[in-house]
PDB file of C-alpha atoms in Angstrom:
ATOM      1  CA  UNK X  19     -34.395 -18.270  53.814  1.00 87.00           C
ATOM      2  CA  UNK X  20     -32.609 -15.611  52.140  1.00 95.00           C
ATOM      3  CA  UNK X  21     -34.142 -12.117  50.791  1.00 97.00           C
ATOM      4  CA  UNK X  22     -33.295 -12.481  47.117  1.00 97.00           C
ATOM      5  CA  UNK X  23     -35.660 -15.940  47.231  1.00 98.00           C
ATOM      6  CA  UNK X  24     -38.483 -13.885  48.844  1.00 97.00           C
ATOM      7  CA  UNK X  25     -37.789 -11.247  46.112  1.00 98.00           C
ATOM      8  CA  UNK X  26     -38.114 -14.050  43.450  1.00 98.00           C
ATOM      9  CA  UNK X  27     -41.082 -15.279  45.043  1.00 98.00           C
ATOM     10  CA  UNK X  28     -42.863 -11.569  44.879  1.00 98.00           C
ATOM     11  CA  UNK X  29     -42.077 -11.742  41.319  1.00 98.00           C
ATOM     12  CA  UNK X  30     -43.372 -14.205  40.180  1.00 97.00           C
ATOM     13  CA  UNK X  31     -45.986 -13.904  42.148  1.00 96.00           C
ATOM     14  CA  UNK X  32     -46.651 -10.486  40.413  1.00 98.00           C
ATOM     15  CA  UNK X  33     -45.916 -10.975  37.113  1.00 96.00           C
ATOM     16  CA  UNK X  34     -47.839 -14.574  37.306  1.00 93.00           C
ATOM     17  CA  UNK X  35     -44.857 -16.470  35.667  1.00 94.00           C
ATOM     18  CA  UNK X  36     -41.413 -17.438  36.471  1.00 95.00           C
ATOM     19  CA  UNK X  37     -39.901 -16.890  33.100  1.00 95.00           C
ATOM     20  CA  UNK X  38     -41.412 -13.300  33.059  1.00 97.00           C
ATOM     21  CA  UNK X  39     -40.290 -13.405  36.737  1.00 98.00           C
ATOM     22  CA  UNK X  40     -36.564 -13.913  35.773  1.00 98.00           C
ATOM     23  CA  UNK X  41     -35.980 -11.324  32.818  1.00 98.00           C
ATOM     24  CA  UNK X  42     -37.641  -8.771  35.403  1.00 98.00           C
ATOM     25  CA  UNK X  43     -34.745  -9.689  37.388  1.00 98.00           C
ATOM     26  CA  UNK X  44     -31.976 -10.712  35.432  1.00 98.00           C
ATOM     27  CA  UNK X  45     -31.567 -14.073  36.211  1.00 98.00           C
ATOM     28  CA  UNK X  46     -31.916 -17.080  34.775  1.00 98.00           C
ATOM     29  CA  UNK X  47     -35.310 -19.524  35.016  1.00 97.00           C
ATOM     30  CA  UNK X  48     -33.716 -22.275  36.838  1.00 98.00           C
ATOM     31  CA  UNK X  49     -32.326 -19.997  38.943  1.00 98.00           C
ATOM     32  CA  UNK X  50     -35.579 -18.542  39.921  1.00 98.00           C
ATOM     33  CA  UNK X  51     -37.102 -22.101  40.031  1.00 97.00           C
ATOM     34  CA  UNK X  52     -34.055 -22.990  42.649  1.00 98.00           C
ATOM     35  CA  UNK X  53     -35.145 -19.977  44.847  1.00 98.00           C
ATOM     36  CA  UNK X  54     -39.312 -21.007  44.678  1.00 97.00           C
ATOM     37  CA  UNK X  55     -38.132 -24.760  45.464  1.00 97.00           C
ATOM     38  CA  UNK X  56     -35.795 -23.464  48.852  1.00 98.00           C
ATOM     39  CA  UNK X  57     -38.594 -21.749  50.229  1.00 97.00           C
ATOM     40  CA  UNK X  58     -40.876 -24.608  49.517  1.00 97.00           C
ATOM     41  CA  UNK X  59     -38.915 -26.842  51.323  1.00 97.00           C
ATOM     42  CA  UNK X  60     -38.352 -25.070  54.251  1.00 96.00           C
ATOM     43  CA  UNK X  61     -41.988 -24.135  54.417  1.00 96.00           C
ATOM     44  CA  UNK X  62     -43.064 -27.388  53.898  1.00 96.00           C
ATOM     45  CA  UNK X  63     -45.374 -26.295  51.050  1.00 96.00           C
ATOM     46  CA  UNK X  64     -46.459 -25.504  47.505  1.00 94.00           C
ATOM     47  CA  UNK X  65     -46.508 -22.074  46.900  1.00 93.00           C
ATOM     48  CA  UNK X  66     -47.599 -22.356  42.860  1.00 89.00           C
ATOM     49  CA  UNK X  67     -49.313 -24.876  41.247  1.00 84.00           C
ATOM     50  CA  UNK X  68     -47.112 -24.884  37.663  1.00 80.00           C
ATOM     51  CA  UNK X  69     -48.742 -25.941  34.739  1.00 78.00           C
ATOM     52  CA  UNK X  70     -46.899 -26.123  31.403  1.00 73.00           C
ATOM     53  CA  UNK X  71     -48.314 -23.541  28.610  1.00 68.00           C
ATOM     54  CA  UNK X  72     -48.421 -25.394  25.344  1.00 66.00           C
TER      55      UNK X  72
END
């Protein structure tokens, strides 16, 4: 675990989106997806339901 995936996590968990997530922190949205996915996996579980906004 490393602190800038916790850092994306808070984000999006703040802002309620991982594209909003990402501009807040100047990174790109596969990036951010990459760090919610690591922590997932070592966690062993889902930390957002995603659902795609029409």
């Amino acid at each position: 675990m490393e602190l800038r995936q916790l850092v994306s996590f808070y984000h999006v968990a703040q802002l309620r989106s991982v594209s909003k997530a990402a501009r807040t922190l100047g990174l790109g949205q596969p990036t951010v997806t990459t760090h919610l996915r690591k922590l997932e996996d070592e966690f062993e579980i889902i930390l957002f339901d995603r659902i795609k906004r029409p």
